[in-house]
Amino acid sequence: MQNLKNYWAYLEKFRAENQLLKMQFDQNRIVFIGDSIIEGWKNHSFFKENAHYINRGIGGQTSSQILVRFTADAIQLQPKCIVVLVGTNDIAENQGPISLKKIQHNFLSMIAIAKLRKIKIVLCSILPVASYYWNPKIQPLEKIKFLNTFLATLADEKMVFFVDFYTSLEQNTSMNPTFSKDGVHPNLEGYTIMSSIISNSNYL
């Protein structure tokens, strides 16, 4: 069962890199964990110019998969802060249908794990999407709005914070085409907006 879980969550992807980082304590380390939106961010100067920022994004993953690797890929690196951006692939049903209650539970579990280790956690809004090109039957609007409202309510401004990317990237309930080529993933301009928002939030 554990081997299946390792494969399902792709726990091997960063194992070697994590081992090295665990031997190099960095009091300013910040881990970004999530799906392809986090993964693609690593190509932006936001990451390239800051060695303290560790990217742990894996394309296609859901909140359930992130929760499974949350300890290995984030907590055990002893960061001062963990940034979480995930949820759109839950709505897109990448791993099959999932209830909103289950997605909420996954976020609450990540928060509980981080708080137990006294690590600050920043929850990022799910980005605007009108339609998933790989699963066009899904109507994501209401679920995205529901989850973003839920994530915002979790912020206590002490250990848990919320960053709203949705508002700045949205145009008529879709991703502004200036900031995305496919309506789901940010392009360079989109990542520049996101980098500016989170840098100016003073949460990192």
mmCIF file of N, CA, C and O in Angstrom, residues 49-109:
data_model
loop_
_atom_site.group_PDB
_atom_site.id
_atom_site.type_symbol
_atom_site.label_atom_id
_atom_site.label_comp_id
_atom_site.label_asym_id
_atom_site.label_seq_id
_atom_site.Cartn_x
_atom_site.Cartn_y
_atom_site.Cartn_z
ATOM 1 N N GLU A 49 15.864 34.061 -9.064
ATOM 2 C CA GLU A 49 16.677 35.069 -8.378
ATOM 3 C C GLU A 49 16.633 34.944 -6.859
ATOM 4 O O GLU A 49 17.215 35.778 -6.173
ATOM 5 N N ASN A 50 15.961 33.930 -6.341
ATOM 6 C CA ASN A 50 15.886 33.768 -4.895
ATOM 7 C C ASN A 50 16.126 32.317 -4.495
ATOM 8 O O ASN A 50 15.228 31.478 -4.618
ATOM 9 N N ALA A 51 17.310 32.053 -4.009
ATOM 10 C CA ALA A 51 17.692 30.684 -3.639
ATOM 11 C C ALA A 51 16.927 30.174 -2.427
ATOM 12 O O ALA A 51 16.924 28.971 -2.165
ATOM 13 N N HIS A 52 16.287 31.070 -1.687
ATOM 14 C CA HIS A 52 15.515 30.652 -0.510
ATOM 15 C C HIS A 52 14.185 30.014 -0.892
ATOM 16 O O HIS A 52 13.568 29.333 -0.071
ATOM 17 N N TYR A 53 13.732 30.240 -2.126
ATOM 18 C CA TYR A 53 12.443 29.733 -2.565
ATOM 19 C C TYR A 53 12.614 28.334 -3.171
ATOM 20 O O TYR A 53 13.372 28.159 -4.123
ATOM 21 N N ILE A 54 11.905 27.369 -2.624
ATOM 22 C CA ILE A 54 11.989 25.983 -3.079
ATOM 23 C C ILE A 54 10.681 25.604 -3.755
ATOM 24 O O ILE A 54 9.613 25.684 -3.144
ATOM 25 N N ASN A 55 10.757 25.183 -5.012
ATOM 26 C CA ASN A 55 9.565 24.841 -5.779
ATOM 27 C C ASN A 55 9.290 23.341 -5.694
ATOM 28 O O ASN A 55 10.131 22.537 -6.084
ATOM 29 N N ARG A 56 8.108 23.019 -5.200
ATOM 30 C CA ARG A 56 7.696 21.619 -5.090
ATOM 31 C C ARG A 56 6.345 21.407 -5.784
ATOM 32 O O ARG A 56 5.423 20.810 -5.253
ATOM 33 N N GLY A 57 6.274 21.931 -6.996
ATOM 34 C CA GLY A 57 5.073 21.745 -7.799
ATOM 35 C C GLY A 57 5.168 20.510 -8.675
ATOM 36 O O GLY A 57 6.228 20.205 -9.216
ATOM 37 N N ILE A 58 4.050 19.797 -8.817
ATOM 38 C CA ILE A 58 3.981 18.642 -9.719
ATOM 39 C C ILE A 58 2.699 18.767 -10.536
ATOM 40 O O ILE A 58 1.591 18.828 -9.980
ATOM 41 N N GLY A 59 2.849 18.801 -11.852
ATOM 42 C CA GLY A 59 1.719 18.980 -12.744
ATOM 43 C C GLY A 59 0.650 17.913 -12.576
ATOM 44 O O GLY A 59 0.957 16.733 -12.420
ATOM 45 N N GLY A 60 -0.607 18.365 -12.622
ATOM 46 C CA GLY A 60 -1.748 17.451 -12.598
ATOM 47 C C GLY A 60 -2.230 17.041 -11.234
ATOM 48 O O GLY A 60 -3.262 16.374 -11.118
ATOM 49 N N GLN A 61 -1.509 17.409 -10.173
ATOM 50 C CA GLN A 61 -1.855 16.881 -8.858
ATOM 51 C C GLN A 61 -3.059 17.589 -8.219
ATOM 52 O O GLN A 61 -3.359 18.740 -8.491
ATOM 53 N N THR A 62 -3.712 16.831 -7.352
ATOM 54 C CA THR A 62 -4.873 17.295 -6.614
ATOM 55 C C THR A 62 -4.495 17.560 -5.162
ATOM 56 O O THR A 62 -3.385 17.229 -4.727
ATOM 57 N N SER A 63 -5.438 18.108 -4.407
ATOM 58 C CA SER A 63 -5.175 18.389 -2.992
ATOM 59 C C SER A 63 -4.913 17.113 -2.203
ATOM 60 O O SER A 63 -4.148 17.125 -1.235
ATOM 61 N N SER A 64 -5.518 16.013 -2.605
ATOM 62 C CA SER A 64 -5.284 14.739 -1.900
ATOM 63 C C SER A 64 -3.846 14.272 -2.093
ATOM 64 O O SER A 64 -3.209 13.771 -1.156
ATOM 65 N N GLN A 65 -3.313 14.429 -3.301
ATOM 66 C CA GLN A 65 -1.923 14.046 -3.560
ATOM 67 C C GLN A 65 -0.951 14.984 -2.847
ATOM 68 O O GLN A 65 0.062 14.540 -2.305
ATOM 69 N N ILE A 66 -1.268 16.275 -2.840
ATOM 70 C CA ILE A 66 -0.415 17.236 -2.139
ATOM 71 C C ILE A 66 -0.379 16.929 -0.652
ATOM 72 O O ILE A 66 0.679 16.996 -0.009
ATOM 73 N N LEU A 67 -1.524 16.576 -0.084
ATOM 74 C CA LEU A 67 -1.578 16.247 1.339
ATOM 75 C C LEU A 67 -0.672 15.062 1.665
ATOM 76 O O LEU A 67 0.035 15.065 2.682
ATOM 77 N N VAL A 68 -0.647 14.056 0.794
ATOM 78 C CA VAL A 68 0.185 12.873 1.036
ATOM 79 C C VAL A 68 1.669 13.235 1.064
ATOM 80 O O VAL A 68 2.435 12.718 1.879
ATOM 81 N N ARG A 69 2.093 14.151 0.205
ATOM 82 C CA ARG A 69 3.522 14.504 0.157
ATOM 83 C C ARG A 69 3.842 15.804 0.896
ATOM 84 O O ARG A 69 4.976 16.288 0.843
ATOM 85 N N PHE A 70 2.878 16.363 1.608
ATOM 86 C CA PHE A 70 3.061 17.638 2.289
ATOM 87 C C PHE A 70 4.185 17.583 3.323
ATOM 88 O O PHE A 70 4.999 18.493 3.417
ATOM 89 N N THR A 71 4.258 16.513 4.069
ATOM 90 C CA THR A 71 5.298 16.396 5.094
ATOM 91 C C THR A 71 6.676 16.213 4.469
ATOM 92 O O THR A 71 7.635 16.915 4.811
ATOM 93 N N ALA A 72 6.784 15.286 3.513
ATOM 94 C CA ALA A 72 8.091 14.983 2.911
ATOM 95 C C ALA A 72 8.624 16.140 2.075
ATOM 96 O O ALA A 72 9.823 16.448 2.100
ATOM 97 N N ASP A 73 7.741 16.791 1.307
ATOM 98 C CA ASP A 73 8.196 17.805 0.357
ATOM 99 C C ASP A 73 8.143 19.235 0.895
ATOM 100 O O ASP A 73 8.632 20.156 0.230
ATOM 101 N N ALA A 74 7.557 19.416 2.078
ATOM 102 C CA ALA A 74 7.473 20.776 2.629
ATOM 103 C C ALA A 74 7.897 20.817 4.095
ATOM 104 O O ALA A 74 8.913 21.424 4.436
ATOM 105 N N ILE A 75 7.170 20.161 4.966
ATOM 106 C CA ILE A 75 7.419 20.244 6.407
ATOM 107 C C ILE A 75 8.841 19.846 6.773
ATOM 108 O O ILE A 75 9.531 20.548 7.534
ATOM 109 N N GLN A 76 9.312 18.735 6.229
ATOM 110 C CA GLN A 76 10.624 18.218 6.625
ATOM 111 C C GLN A 76 11.783 19.068 6.125
ATOM 112 O O GLN A 76 12.924 18.884 6.563
ATOM 113 N N LEU A 77 11.518 20.026 5.252
ATOM 114 C CA LEU A 77 12.565 20.939 4.791
ATOM 115 C C LEU A 77 12.755 22.100 5.762
ATOM 116 O O LEU A 77 13.608 22.957 5.540
ATOM 117 N N GLN A 78 11.969 22.108 6.827
ATOM 118 C CA GLN A 78 12.065 23.101 7.901
ATOM 119 C C GLN A 78 12.016 24.547 7.373
ATOM 120 O O GLN A 78 12.878 25.374 7.710
ATOM 121 N N PRO A 79 11.013 24.855 6.563
ATOM 122 C CA PRO A 79 10.907 26.231 6.071
ATOM 123 C C PRO A 79 10.291 27.145 7.127
ATOM 124 O O PRO A 79 9.665 26.684 8.083
ATOM 125 N N LYS A 80 10.454 28.433 6.934
ATOM 126 C CA LYS A 80 9.759 29.378 7.813
ATOM 127 C C LYS A 80 8.325 29.584 7.334
ATOM 128 O O LYS A 80 7.469 30.053 8.082
ATOM 129 N N CYS A 81 8.069 29.196 6.075
ATOM 130 C CA CYS A 81 6.755 29.407 5.494
ATOM 131 C C CYS A 81 6.513 28.403 4.373
ATOM 132 O O CYS A 81 7.450 28.039 3.652
ATOM 133 N N ILE A 82 5.260 27.963 4.228
ATOM 134 C CA ILE A 82 4.864 27.086 3.121
ATOM 135 C C ILE A 82 3.739 27.768 2.359
ATOM 136 O O ILE A 82 2.746 28.197 2.943
ATOM 137 N N VAL A 83 3.915 27.886 1.050
ATOM 138 C CA VAL A 83 2.900 28.459 0.173
ATOM 139 C C VAL A 83 2.200 27.317 -0.566
ATOM 140 O O VAL A 83 2.867 26.496 -1.203
ATOM 141 N N VAL A 84 0.880 27.270 -0.465
ATOM 142 C CA VAL A 84 0.103 26.183 -1.068
ATOM 143 C C VAL A 84 -0.806 26.745 -2.159
ATOM 144 O O VAL A 84 -1.594 27.664 -1.914
ATOM 145 N N LEU A 85 -0.679 26.202 -3.358
ATOM 146 C CA LEU A 85 -1.582 26.568 -4.445
ATOM 147 C C LEU A 85 -2.011 25.281 -5.136
ATOM 148 O O LEU A 85 -1.248 24.669 -5.874
ATOM 149 N N VAL A 86 -3.235 24.867 -4.869
ATOM 150 C CA VAL A 86 -3.752 23.615 -5.413
ATOM 151 C C VAL A 86 -5.272 23.684 -5.368
ATOM 152 O O VAL A 86 -5.834 24.519 -4.661
ATOM 153 N N GLY A 87 -5.927 22.822 -6.130
ATOM 154 C CA GLY A 87 -7.386 22.755 -6.073
ATOM 155 C C GLY A 87 -8.054 22.720 -7.431
ATOM 156 O O GLY A 87 -9.116 22.130 -7.585
ATOM 157 N N THR A 88 -7.402 23.324 -8.424
ATOM 158 C CA THR A 88 -8.062 23.360 -9.731
ATOM 159 C C THR A 88 -8.182 21.967 -10.335
ATOM 160 O O THR A 88 -9.159 21.657 -11.024
ATOM 161 N N ASN A 89 -7.212 21.091 -10.071
ATOM 162 C CA ASN A 89 -7.286 19.729 -10.618
ATOM 163 C C ASN A 89 -8.298 18.860 -9.876
ATOM 164 O O ASN A 89 -8.782 17.861 -10.427
ATOM 165 N N ASP A 90 -8.621 19.222 -8.633
ATOM 166 C CA ASP A 90 -9.727 18.565 -7.933
ATOM 167 C C ASP A 90 -11.020 18.864 -8.679
ATOM 168 O O ASP A 90 -11.826 17.960 -8.953
ATOM 169 N N ILE A 91 -11.221 20.158 -8.978
ATOM 170 C CA ILE A 91 -12.428 20.580 -9.678
ATOM 171 C C ILE A 91 -12.498 19.964 -11.071
ATOM 172 O O ILE A 91 -13.569 19.570 -11.551
ATOM 173 N N ALA A 92 -11.341 19.841 -11.724
ATOM 174 C CA ALA A 92 -11.276 19.233 -13.058
ATOM 175 C C ALA A 92 -11.420 17.710 -13.012
ATOM 176 O O ALA A 92 -11.479 17.067 -14.058
ATOM 177 N N GLU A 93 -11.472 17.151 -11.804
ATOM 178 C CA GLU A 93 -11.655 15.703 -11.585
ATOM 179 C C GLU A 93 -10.520 14.880 -12.185
ATOM 180 O O GLU A 93 -10.734 13.817 -12.773
ATOM 181 N N ASN A 94 -9.292 15.365 -12.003
ATOM 182 C CA ASN A 94 -8.131 14.637 -12.517
ATOM 183 C C ASN A 94 -7.998 13.244 -11.923
ATOM 184 O O ASN A 94 -7.490 12.330 -12.571
ATOM 185 N N GLN A 95 -8.417 13.089 -10.662
ATOM 186 C CA GLN A 95 -8.391 11.780 -10.007
ATOM 187 C C GLN A 95 -9.806 11.242 -9.805
ATOM 188 O O GLN A 95 -10.048 10.408 -8.947
ATOM 189 N N GLY A 96 -10.731 11.727 -10.609
ATOM 190 C CA GLY A 96 -12.129 11.336 -10.482
ATOM 191 C C GLY A 96 -12.890 12.334 -9.622
ATOM 192 O O GLY A 96 -12.310 13.252 -9.046
ATOM 193 N N PRO A 97 -14.199 12.179 -9.516
ATOM 194 C CA PRO A 97 -15.021 13.105 -8.731
ATOM 195 C C PRO A 97 -14.577 13.153 -7.267
ATOM 196 O O PRO A 97 -14.187 12.136 -6.693
ATOM 197 N N ILE A 98 -14.624 14.347 -6.692
ATOM 198 C CA ILE A 98 -14.268 14.548 -5.297
ATOM 199 C C ILE A 98 -15.205 15.606 -4.728
ATOM 200 O O ILE A 98 -15.510 16.599 -5.406
ATOM 201 N N SER A 99 -15.667 15.408 -3.525
ATOM 202 C CA SER A 99 -16.604 16.342 -2.918
ATOM 203 C C SER A 99 -15.883 17.599 -2.440
ATOM 204 O O SER A 99 -14.690 17.567 -2.125
ATOM 205 N N LEU A 100 -16.614 18.684 -2.374
ATOM 206 C CA LEU A 100 -16.053 19.915 -1.827
ATOM 207 C C LEU A 100 -15.651 19.712 -0.369
ATOM 208 O O LEU A 100 -14.650 20.270 0.092
ATOM 209 N N LYS A 101 -16.414 18.914 0.345
ATOM 210 C CA LYS A 101 -16.097 18.631 1.750
ATOM 211 C C LYS A 101 -14.734 17.952 1.880
ATOM 212 O O LYS A 101 -13.954 18.267 2.790
ATOM 213 N N LYS A 102 -14.428 17.033 0.981
ATOM 214 C CA LYS A 102 -13.142 16.339 1.010
ATOM 215 C C LYS A 102 -12.006 17.305 0.689
ATOM 216 O O LYS A 102 -10.930 17.271 1.318
ATOM 217 N N ILE A 103 -12.213 18.182 -0.279
ATOM 218 C CA ILE A 103 -11.184 19.173 -0.613
ATOM 219 C C ILE A 103 -10.939 20.086 0.588
ATOM 220 O O ILE A 103 -9.781 20.374 0.937
ATOM 221 N N GLN A 104 -12.004 20.522 1.240
ATOM 222 C CA GLN A 104 -11.872 21.354 2.434
ATOM 223 C C GLN A 104 -11.075 20.618 3.515
ATOM 224 O O GLN A 104 -10.204 21.200 4.174
ATOM 225 N N HIS A 105 -11.389 19.354 3.693
ATOM 226 C CA HIS A 105 -10.685 18.540 4.691
ATOM 227 C C HIS A 105 -9.183 18.487 4.380
ATOM 228 O O HIS A 105 -8.353 18.563 5.299
ATOM 229 N N ASN A 106 -8.826 18.367 3.104
ATOM 230 C CA ASN A 106 -7.412 18.302 2.739
ATOM 231 C C ASN A 106 -6.682 19.593 3.115
ATOM 232 O O ASN A 106 -5.562 19.558 3.636
ATOM 233 N N PHE A 107 -7.307 20.729 2.852
ATOM 234 C CA PHE A 107 -6.694 22.003 3.234
ATOM 235 C C PHE A 107 -6.579 22.130 4.751
ATOM 236 O O PHE A 107 -5.541 22.561 5.268
ATOM 237 N N LEU A 108 -7.615 21.753 5.464
ATOM 238 C CA LEU A 108 -7.590 21.828 6.929
ATOM 239 C C LEU A 108 -6.505 20.932 7.503
ATOM 240 O O LEU A 108 -5.854 21.287 8.499
ATOM 241 N N SER A 109 -6.290 19.785 6.882
ATOM 242 C CA SER A 109 -5.252 18.861 7.350
ATOM 243 C C SER A 109 -3.864 19.460 7.141
ATOM 244 O O SER A 109 -2.992 19.358 8.015
#
